[in-house]
PDB file of C-alpha atoms and ligand atoms in Angstrom:
ATOM      1  CA  MET U  91      26.889  -5.957 -20.306  1.00 95.00           C
ATOM      2  CA  LYS U  92      23.320  -5.293 -19.219  1.00 98.00           C
ATOM      3  CA  PRO U  93      22.758  -3.697 -15.807  1.00 98.00           C
ATOM      4  CA  LEU U  94      22.107  -6.399 -13.217  1.00 98.00           C
ATOM      5  CA  ILE U  95      18.955  -5.543 -11.269  1.00 98.00           C
ATOM      6  CA  GLY U  96      18.452  -7.103  -7.844  1.00 98.00           C
ATOM      7  CA  VAL U  97      14.726  -7.732  -7.445  1.00 98.00           C
ATOM      8  CA  SER U  98      13.377  -7.979  -3.907  1.00 98.00           C
ATOM      9  CA  PRO U  99      11.276 -11.096  -3.466  1.00 97.00           C
ATOM     10  CA  HIS U 100       7.691 -11.782  -2.688  1.00 94.00           C
ATOM     11  CA  TYR U 101       7.628 -13.694   0.600  1.00 93.00           C
ATOM     12  CA  ASP U 102       4.862 -15.913   1.915  1.00 91.00           C
ATOM     13  CA  GLY U 103       5.662 -16.199   5.605  1.00 88.00           C
ATOM     14  CA  PHE U 104       2.937 -18.809   6.100  1.00 91.00           C
ATOM     15  CA  ASP U 105       4.620 -21.506   4.046  1.00 93.00           C
ATOM     16  CA  GLY U 106       8.070 -19.927   3.569  1.00 91.00           C
ATOM     17  CA  THR U 107       7.825 -19.488  -0.200  1.00 94.00           C
ATOM     18  CA  VAL U 108      10.250 -16.929  -1.608  1.00 96.00           C
ATOM     19  CA  GLY U 109       9.821 -15.913  -5.233  1.00 96.00           C
ATOM     20  CA  VAL U 110       9.182 -13.213  -7.782  1.00 97.00           C
ATOM     21  CA  ARG U 111       5.651 -12.647  -9.013  1.00 94.00           C
ATOM     22  CA  PRO U 112       4.946 -12.573 -12.757  1.00 92.00           C
ATOM     23  CA  ASN U 113       5.813  -9.520 -14.880  1.00 96.00           C
ATOM     24  CA  TYR U 114       8.591  -8.008 -12.724  1.00 98.00           C
ATOM     25  CA  PHE U 115      11.402  -9.852 -14.549  1.00 98.00           C
ATOM     26  CA  PRO U 116       9.922  -9.144 -18.020  1.00 98.00           C
ATOM     27  CA  ALA U 117       9.530  -5.453 -17.110  1.00 98.00           C
ATOM     28  CA  VAL U 118      13.217  -5.210 -16.131  1.00 98.00           C
ATOM     29  CA  GLU U 119      14.180  -7.066 -19.303  1.00 98.00           C
ATOM     30  CA  ALA U 120      12.042  -4.731 -21.409  1.00 97.00           C
ATOM     31  CA  GLY U 121      13.886  -1.817 -19.825  1.00 98.00           C
ATOM     32  CA  GLY U 122      17.202  -3.335 -20.919  1.00 98.00           C
ATOM     33  CA  GLY U 123      18.254  -4.901 -17.621  1.00 98.00           C
ATOM     34  CA  LEU U 124      19.069  -8.397 -16.408  1.00 98.00           C
ATOM     35  CA  PRO U 125      16.951  -9.260 -13.348  1.00 98.00           C
ATOM     36  CA  ILE U 126      18.052 -11.481 -10.471  1.00 98.00           C
ATOM     37  CA  MET U 127      16.118 -12.276  -7.289  1.00 98.00           C
ATOM     38  CA  LEU U 128      17.566 -11.216  -3.958  1.00 98.00           C
ATOM     39  CA  PRO U 129      17.447 -13.542  -0.924  1.00 98.00           C
ATOM     40  CA  ILE U 130      16.083 -12.289   2.415  1.00 98.00           C
ATOM     41  CA  THR U 131      18.780 -11.759   5.040  1.00 98.00           C
ATOM     42  CA  GLN U 132      19.210  -9.645   8.165  1.00 98.00           C
ATOM     43  CA  ASP U 133      23.030  -9.794   8.022  1.00 98.00           C
ATOM     44  CA  LYS U 134      24.372  -6.341   7.124  1.00 98.00           C
ATOM     45  CA  GLN U 135      27.534  -7.749   5.584  1.00 98.00           C
ATOM     46  CA  GLU U 136      25.441  -9.979   3.343  1.00 98.00           C
ATOM     47  CA  ILE U 137      23.209  -7.045   2.410  1.00 98.00           C
ATOM     48  CA  GLN U 138      26.335  -5.058   1.512  1.00 98.00           C
ATOM     49  CA  GLN U 139      27.580  -7.950  -0.590  1.00 98.00           C
ATOM     50  CA  LEU U 140      24.240  -8.043  -2.425  1.00 98.00           C
ATOM     51  CA  ILE U 141      24.390  -4.279  -3.049  1.00 98.00           C
ATOM     52  CA  ASN U 142      27.939  -4.583  -4.364  1.00 98.00           C
ATOM     53  CA  SER U 143      26.891  -7.394  -6.689  1.00 98.00           C
ATOM     54  CA  VAL U 144      24.119  -5.563  -8.542  1.00 98.00           C
ATOM     55  CA  ASP U 145      23.770  -2.267 -10.406  1.00 98.00           C
ATOM     56  CA  GLY U 146      20.404  -1.339  -8.932  1.00 98.00           C
ATOM     57  CA  ILE U 147      17.568  -2.581  -6.732  1.00 98.00           C
ATOM     58  CA  MET U 148      13.893  -2.981  -7.572  1.00 98.00           C
ATOM     59  CA  LEU U 149      11.456  -3.309  -4.667  1.00 98.00           C
ATOM     60  CA  THR U 150       8.300  -5.191  -5.647  1.00 98.00           C
ATOM     61  CA  GLY U 151       4.701  -5.208  -4.461  1.00 95.00           C
ATOM     62  CA  GLY U 152       3.459  -7.484  -1.723  1.00 93.00           C
ATOM     63  CA  ALA U 153       2.056  -7.707   1.770  1.00 93.00           C
ATOM     64  CA  ASP U 154       1.496  -4.816   4.185  1.00 95.00           C
ATOM     65  CA  ILE U 155       4.418  -3.476   6.224  1.00 96.00           C
ATOM     66  CA  ASP U 156       4.455  -4.104   9.990  1.00 96.00           C
ATOM     67  CA  PRO U 157       2.934  -0.817  11.340  1.00 96.00           C
ATOM     68  CA  SER U 158       5.242  -0.927  14.374  1.00 96.00           C
ATOM     69  CA  LEU U 159       8.082  -0.168  11.958  1.00 96.00           C
ATOM     70  CA  TYR U 160       6.561   3.303  11.499  1.00 97.00           C
ATOM     71  CA  GLY U 161       5.508   3.652  15.111  1.00 97.00           C
ATOM     72  CA  GLU U 162       1.828   2.697  14.926  1.00 97.00           C
ATOM     73  CA  ASP U 163      -0.365  -0.004  16.413  1.00 95.00           C
ATOM     74  CA  LYS U 164      -1.824  -2.418  13.924  1.00 94.00           C
ATOM     75  CA  LEU U 165      -5.390  -1.662  12.864  1.00 93.00           C
ATOM     76  CA  PRO U 166      -7.773  -4.598  12.236  1.00 90.00           C
ATOM     77  CA  THR U 167      -7.698  -3.752   8.516  1.00 88.00           C
ATOM     78  CA  VAL U 168      -4.034  -4.721   8.222  1.00 86.00           C
ATOM     79  CA  SER U 169      -4.304  -8.278   6.977  1.00 78.00           C
ATOM     80  CA  PHE U 170      -0.860  -9.718   7.674  1.00 84.00           C
ATOM     81  CA  PHE U 171       2.795  -8.815   7.377  1.00 90.00           C
ATOM     82  CA  PHE U 172       6.111 -10.596   7.425  1.00 94.00           C
ATOM     83  CA  SER U 173       8.672  -8.783   9.551  1.00 94.00           C
ATOM     84  CA  ASP U 174      11.661 -10.691   8.121  1.00 95.00           C
ATOM     85  CA  LEU U 175      10.999  -9.226   4.674  1.00 97.00           C
ATOM     86  CA  ASP U 176      10.135  -5.789   6.088  1.00 97.00           C
ATOM     87  CA  LYS U 177      13.370  -5.507   8.081  1.00 97.00           C
ATOM     88  CA  PHE U 178      15.482  -6.784   5.191  1.00 98.00           C
ATOM     89  CA  GLU U 179      14.008  -4.308   2.708  1.00 98.00           C
ATOM     90  CA  LEU U 180      14.207  -1.360   5.111  1.00 98.00           C
ATOM     91  CA  GLU U 181      17.903  -2.012   5.811  1.00 98.00           C
ATOM     92  CA  LEU U 182      18.574  -2.623   2.115  1.00 98.00           C
ATOM     93  CA  VAL U 183      16.976   0.710   1.176  1.00 98.00           C
ATOM     94  CA  ARG U 184      18.790   2.660   3.897  1.00 98.00           C
ATOM     95  CA  MET U 185      22.153   1.256   2.791  1.00 98.00           C
ATOM     96  CA  CYS U 186      21.397   1.897  -0.894  1.00 98.00           C
ATOM     97  CA  ILE U 187      20.479   5.506  -0.142  1.00 98.00           C
ATOM     98  CA  GLU U 188      23.672   6.045   1.863  1.00 97.00           C
ATOM     99  CA  GLN U 189      25.666   4.691  -1.062  1.00 97.00           C
ATOM    100  CA  ASP U 190      23.492   6.305  -3.757  1.00 96.00           C
ATOM    101  CA  LYS U 191      22.733   2.941  -5.367  1.00 98.00           C
ATOM    102  CA  PRO U 192      19.679   3.210  -7.669  1.00 98.00           C
ATOM    103  CA  VAL U 193      16.410   2.011  -6.109  1.00 98.00           C
ATOM    104  CA  PHE U 194      13.047   1.771  -7.839  1.00 98.00           C
ATOM    105  CA  GLY U 195      10.113   0.952  -5.568  1.00 98.00           C
ATOM    106  CA  ILE U 196       6.842  -0.386  -6.959  1.00 98.00           C
ATOM    107  CA  CYS U 197       3.622  -0.298  -4.870  1.00 98.00           C
ATOM    108  CA  ARG U 198       4.724  -1.737  -1.511  1.00 97.00           C
ATOM    109  CA  GLY U 199       8.202  -0.660  -2.641  1.00 98.00           C
ATOM    110  CA  VAL U 200       7.392   3.061  -2.589  1.00 98.00           C
ATOM    111  CA  GLN U 201       5.940   2.543   0.873  1.00 98.00           C
ATOM    112  CA  VAL U 202       9.144   0.788   1.994  1.00 98.00           C
ATOM    113  CA  ILE U 203      11.208   3.761   0.768  1.00 98.00           C
ATOM    114  CA  ASN U 204       9.001   6.189   2.705  1.00 98.00           C
ATOM    115  CA  VAL U 205       9.093   4.123   5.915  1.00 98.00           C
ATOM    116  CA  ALA U 206      12.863   3.573   5.611  1.00 98.00           C
ATOM    117  CA  LEU U 207      13.297   7.352   5.610  1.00 98.00           C
ATOM    118  CA  GLY U 208      10.990   7.955   8.586  1.00 98.00           C
ATOM    119  CA  GLY U 209       7.577   8.388   6.949  1.00 98.00           C
ATOM    120  CA  SER U 210       4.312   6.618   7.761  1.00 98.00           C
ATOM    121  CA  LEU U 211       1.432   4.953   5.909  1.00 98.00           C
ATOM    122  CA  TYR U 212      -2.313   4.900   5.774  1.00 97.00           C
ATOM    123  CA  GLN U 213      -2.832   1.355   7.024  1.00 97.00           C
ATOM    124  CA  ASP U 214      -6.072   1.114   5.056  1.00 95.00           C
ATOM    125  CA  ILE U 215      -7.293   3.725   2.560  1.00 96.00           C
ATOM    126  CA  PRO U 216     -11.043   2.902   2.746  1.00 94.00           C
ATOM    127  CA  THR U 217     -11.194   3.342   6.541  1.00 94.00           C
ATOM    128  CA  GLN U 218      -8.550   6.067   7.016  1.00 95.00           C
ATOM    129  CA  TYR U 219      -8.886   8.273   3.927  1.00 95.00           C
ATOM    130  CA  GLU U 220     -12.568   8.820   3.449  1.00 90.00           C
ATOM    131  CA  LYS U 221     -12.443  10.949   0.317  1.00 90.00           C
ATOM    132  CA  GLY U 222     -10.396   8.281  -1.430  1.00 89.00           C
ATOM    133  CA  HIS U 223     -11.920   6.352  -4.293  1.00 89.00           C
ATOM    134  CA  GLN U 224     -11.270   2.675  -4.984  1.00 90.00           C
ATOM    135  CA  HIS U 225      -7.500   2.123  -5.189  1.00 94.00           C
ATOM    136  CA  PHE U 226      -7.608  -1.655  -4.977  1.00 93.00           C
ATOM    137  CA  VAL U 227      -8.571  -2.996  -8.377  1.00 90.00           C
ATOM    138  CA  ASP U 228      -7.709  -6.642  -8.824  1.00 81.00           C
ATOM    139  CA  THR U 229      -7.361  -6.736 -12.595  1.00 73.00           C
ATOM    140  CA  SER U 230      -4.707  -4.096 -12.964  1.00 79.00           C
ATOM    141  CA  ALA U 231      -3.461  -4.427 -16.516  1.00 84.00           C
ATOM    142  CA  HIS U 232      -5.511  -1.327 -17.357  1.00 88.00           C
ATOM    143  CA  PRO U 233      -5.498   2.193 -15.909  1.00 93.00           C
ATOM    144  CA  THR U 234      -8.173   2.948 -13.302  1.00 94.00           C
ATOM    145  CA  HIS U 235      -7.388   6.498 -12.170  1.00 96.00           C
ATOM    146  CA  THR U 236      -5.272   9.481 -13.128  1.00 97.00           C
ATOM    147  CA  VAL U 237      -2.312  11.090 -11.389  1.00 98.00           C
ATOM    148  CA  ASN U 238      -1.072  14.652 -11.714  1.00 98.00           C
ATOM    149  CA  LEU U 239       2.661  14.935 -12.249  1.00 98.00           C
ATOM    150  CA  VAL U 240       4.376  17.561 -10.120  1.00 98.00           C
ATOM    151  CA  GLU U 241       6.253  20.409 -11.786  1.00 98.00           C
ATOM    152  CA  GLY U 242      10.017  20.341 -11.359  1.00 97.00           C
ATOM    153  CA  THR U 243      10.323  16.595 -10.699  1.00 98.00           C
ATOM    154  CA  HIS U 244      12.337  13.995 -12.610  1.00 97.00           C
ATOM    155  CA  LEU U 245       9.124  12.062 -13.259  1.00 98.00           C
ATOM    156  CA  LYS U 246       7.434  15.024 -14.895  1.00 98.00           C
ATOM    157  CA  ARG U 247      10.499  15.743 -17.044  1.00 97.00           C
ATOM    158  CA  LEU U 248      10.688  12.090 -18.088  1.00 98.00           C
ATOM    159  CA  LEU U 249       7.036  11.694 -19.097  1.00 98.00           C
ATOM    160  CA  ASP U 250       6.511  15.305 -20.224  1.00 97.00           C
ATOM    161  CA  SER U 251       2.786  15.290 -19.319  1.00 98.00           C
ATOM    162  CA  ASP U 252       0.647  17.025 -16.727  1.00 98.00           C
ATOM    163  CA  ILE U 253      -1.516  14.010 -16.105  1.00 98.00           C
ATOM    164  CA  ILE U 254      -1.231  10.289 -16.829  1.00 98.00           C
ATOM    165  CA  SER U 255      -3.469   7.264 -16.253  1.00 96.00           C
ATOM    166  CA  VAL U 256      -2.261   4.467 -13.978  1.00 97.00           C
ATOM    167  CA  ASN U 257      -3.458   1.173 -12.606  1.00 96.00           C
ATOM    168  CA  SER U 258      -4.090   0.775  -8.898  1.00 96.00           C
ATOM    169  CA  ARG U 259      -3.805  -2.280  -6.682  1.00 95.00           C
ATOM    170  CA  HIS U 260      -3.141  -1.003  -3.166  1.00 95.00           C
ATOM    171  CA  HIS U 261      -5.142  -0.514   0.029  1.00 95.00           C
ATOM    172  CA  GLN U 262      -2.329   1.370   1.780  1.00 96.00           C
ATOM    173  CA  ALA U 263      -0.597   4.613   0.804  1.00 98.00           C
ATOM    174  CA  ILE U 264       1.906   7.160   2.072  1.00 98.00           C
ATOM    175  CA  LYS U 265       0.482   9.237   4.956  1.00 98.00           C
ATOM    176  CA  ALA U 266       3.327  11.289   6.472  1.00 98.00           C
ATOM    177  CA  LEU U 267       5.920  11.847   3.772  1.00 98.00           C
ATOM    178  CA  ALA U 268       9.550  11.360   4.826  1.00 98.00           C
ATOM    179  CA  ALA U 269      11.309  14.734   4.995  1.00 97.00           C
ATOM    180  CA  SER U 270      13.935  13.845   2.403  1.00 97.00           C
ATOM    181  CA  LEU U 271      11.397  12.772  -0.236  1.00 98.00           C
ATOM    182  CA  THR U 272       9.665  14.903  -2.862  1.00 98.00           C
ATOM    183  CA  VAL U 273       6.198  14.067  -4.210  1.00 98.00           C
ATOM    184  CA  SER U 274       6.266  13.587  -7.980  1.00 98.00           C
ATOM    185  CA  ALA U 275       2.681  12.377  -8.596  1.00 98.00           C
ATOM    186  CA  VAL U 276      -0.650  12.798  -6.790  1.00 98.00           C
ATOM    187  CA  SER U 277      -3.843  10.852  -7.505  1.00 98.00           C
ATOM    188  CA  ASP U 278      -7.050  12.623  -8.513  1.00 95.00           C
ATOM    189  CA  ASP U 279      -8.307  12.138  -4.923  1.00 96.00           C
ATOM    190  CA  GLY U 280      -5.163  13.549  -3.342  1.00 97.00           C
ATOM    191  CA  LEU U 281      -3.023  10.550  -2.376  1.00 98.00           C
ATOM    192  CA  ILE U 282       0.733  10.480  -2.932  1.00 98.00           C
ATOM    193  CA  GLU U 283       1.346   8.149  -5.886  1.00 98.00           C
ATOM    194  CA  ALA U 284       5.047   8.713  -6.668  1.00 98.00           C
ATOM    195  CA  VAL U 285       8.111  10.059  -4.858  1.00 98.00           C
ATOM    196  CA  GLU U 286      11.758  10.747  -5.561  1.00 98.00           C
ATOM    197  CA  MET U 287      14.874  11.917  -3.718  1.00 97.00           C
ATOM    198  CA  PRO U 288      15.984  15.017  -5.601  1.00 93.00           C
ATOM    199  CA  ASP U 289      19.594  14.959  -4.411  1.00 91.00           C
ATOM    200  CA  LYS U 290      20.188  11.294  -5.304  1.00 96.00           C
ATOM    201  CA  HIS U 291      20.934   9.657  -8.641  1.00 96.00           C
ATOM    202  CA  PHE U 292      17.826   7.422  -8.710  1.00 98.00           C
ATOM    203  CA  ILE U 293      15.864   6.807  -5.521  1.00 98.00           C
ATOM    204  CA  ARG U 294      12.293   6.768  -6.784  1.00 98.00           C
ATOM    205  CA  GLY U 295       9.048   4.932  -6.326  1.00 98.00           C
ATOM    206  CA  VAL U 296       5.543   4.674  -7.725  1.00 98.00           C
ATOM    207  CA  GLN U 297       2.368   3.452  -6.064  1.00 98.00           C
ATOM    208  CA  TRP U 298       1.072   1.892  -9.278  1.00 98.00           C
ATOM    209  CA  HIS U 299       2.298  -1.192 -11.150  1.00 97.00           C
ATOM    210  CA  PRO U 300       4.312  -0.333 -14.301  1.00 97.00           C
ATOM    211  CA  GLU U 301       5.209  -4.031 -14.650  1.00 97.00           C
ATOM    212  CA  LEU U 302       1.560  -4.803 -15.444  1.00 96.00           C
ATOM    213  CA  MET U 303       1.247  -2.029 -18.056  1.00 96.00           C
ATOM    214  CA  PHE U 304       4.619  -1.639 -19.782  1.00 96.00           C
ATOM    215  CA  ARG U 305       3.616  -3.826 -22.745  1.00 95.00           C
ATOM    216  CA  THR U 306       0.831  -1.471 -23.821  1.00 95.00           C
ATOM    217  CA  ASP U 307       1.686   1.852 -22.152  1.00 96.00           C
ATOM    218  CA  GLY U 308       4.617   3.938 -23.381  1.00 97.00           C
ATOM    219  CA  ASN U 309       4.838   5.895 -20.124  1.00 97.00           C
ATOM    220  CA  GLN U 310       5.370   2.732 -18.104  1.00 97.00           C
ATOM    221  CA  GLN U 311       7.905   1.441 -20.616  1.00 98.00           C
ATOM    222  CA  ALA U 312       9.766   4.782 -20.343  1.00 98.00           C
ATOM    223  CA  LEU U 313       9.728   4.467 -16.566  1.00 98.00           C
ATOM    224  CA  MET U 314      11.341   1.022 -16.660  1.00 98.00           C
ATOM    225  CA  GLN U 315      13.922   2.205 -19.189  1.00 98.00           C
ATOM    226  CA  SER U 316      14.829   5.260 -17.128  1.00 98.00           C
ATOM    227  CA  PHE U 317      15.430   3.078 -14.074  1.00 98.00           C
ATOM    228  CA  VAL U 318      17.610   0.577 -15.923  1.00 98.00           C
ATOM    229  CA  ASN U 319      19.518   3.402 -17.635  1.00 98.00           C
ATOM    230  CA  ALA U 320      20.235   4.937 -14.223  1.00 98.00           C
ATOM    231  CA  CYS U 321      21.804   1.602 -13.209  1.00 98.00           C
ATOM    232  CA  ARG U 322      24.329   1.596 -16.089  1.00 95.00           C
TER     233      ARG U 322
HETATM  234 MN1  LIG F 611      -3.828   4.341  -6.732  1.00 59.93          MN
END
């Protein structure tokens, strides 16, 4: 039996569309898992039932997170957010962490993990992090900047490199790191690009998009495989 991976959906709150964007399912499949899309619910019993039904959770990229959920007023640079999805994912992550269910957060997903644990975000890198270079590159099948892997982390042990190249399609990033998280990768301009919870089986996230690079990049393929293996 392949590990069943619950994939959090993309949600368009304007027209109500719930779905999974391209490449997430193939990336899970390439890692050896069987992906299934999760519905959005605020009912804790239903969230528990979803957690019980899968072997691990993958949080996908998407819209900004409601800044009030990390205690800030919305800046004009925050385009839009959908609180139903935000609240669902935050509760899902908190319950998974309590139960040590594997979670892999991609892009928005790493931000959800940080906010769920009490951290905050740069609402907009260009206006709030002046020394930052361009982190929003639309065609993100190719690497656009490097990240330094942090000594002593699971990520560094897995990839066995000091520095790797990643794609980048985000205008937000982790600002205040949640106390229980450890930084495992930092971009060449100093932003947090990957985190993990050292005392948990697999609570990890990356700011880049491995699902857009796994076909041509062995590091990203290894990342997907390590997540699915942790769900076995
Ligand atoms: Mn980046």
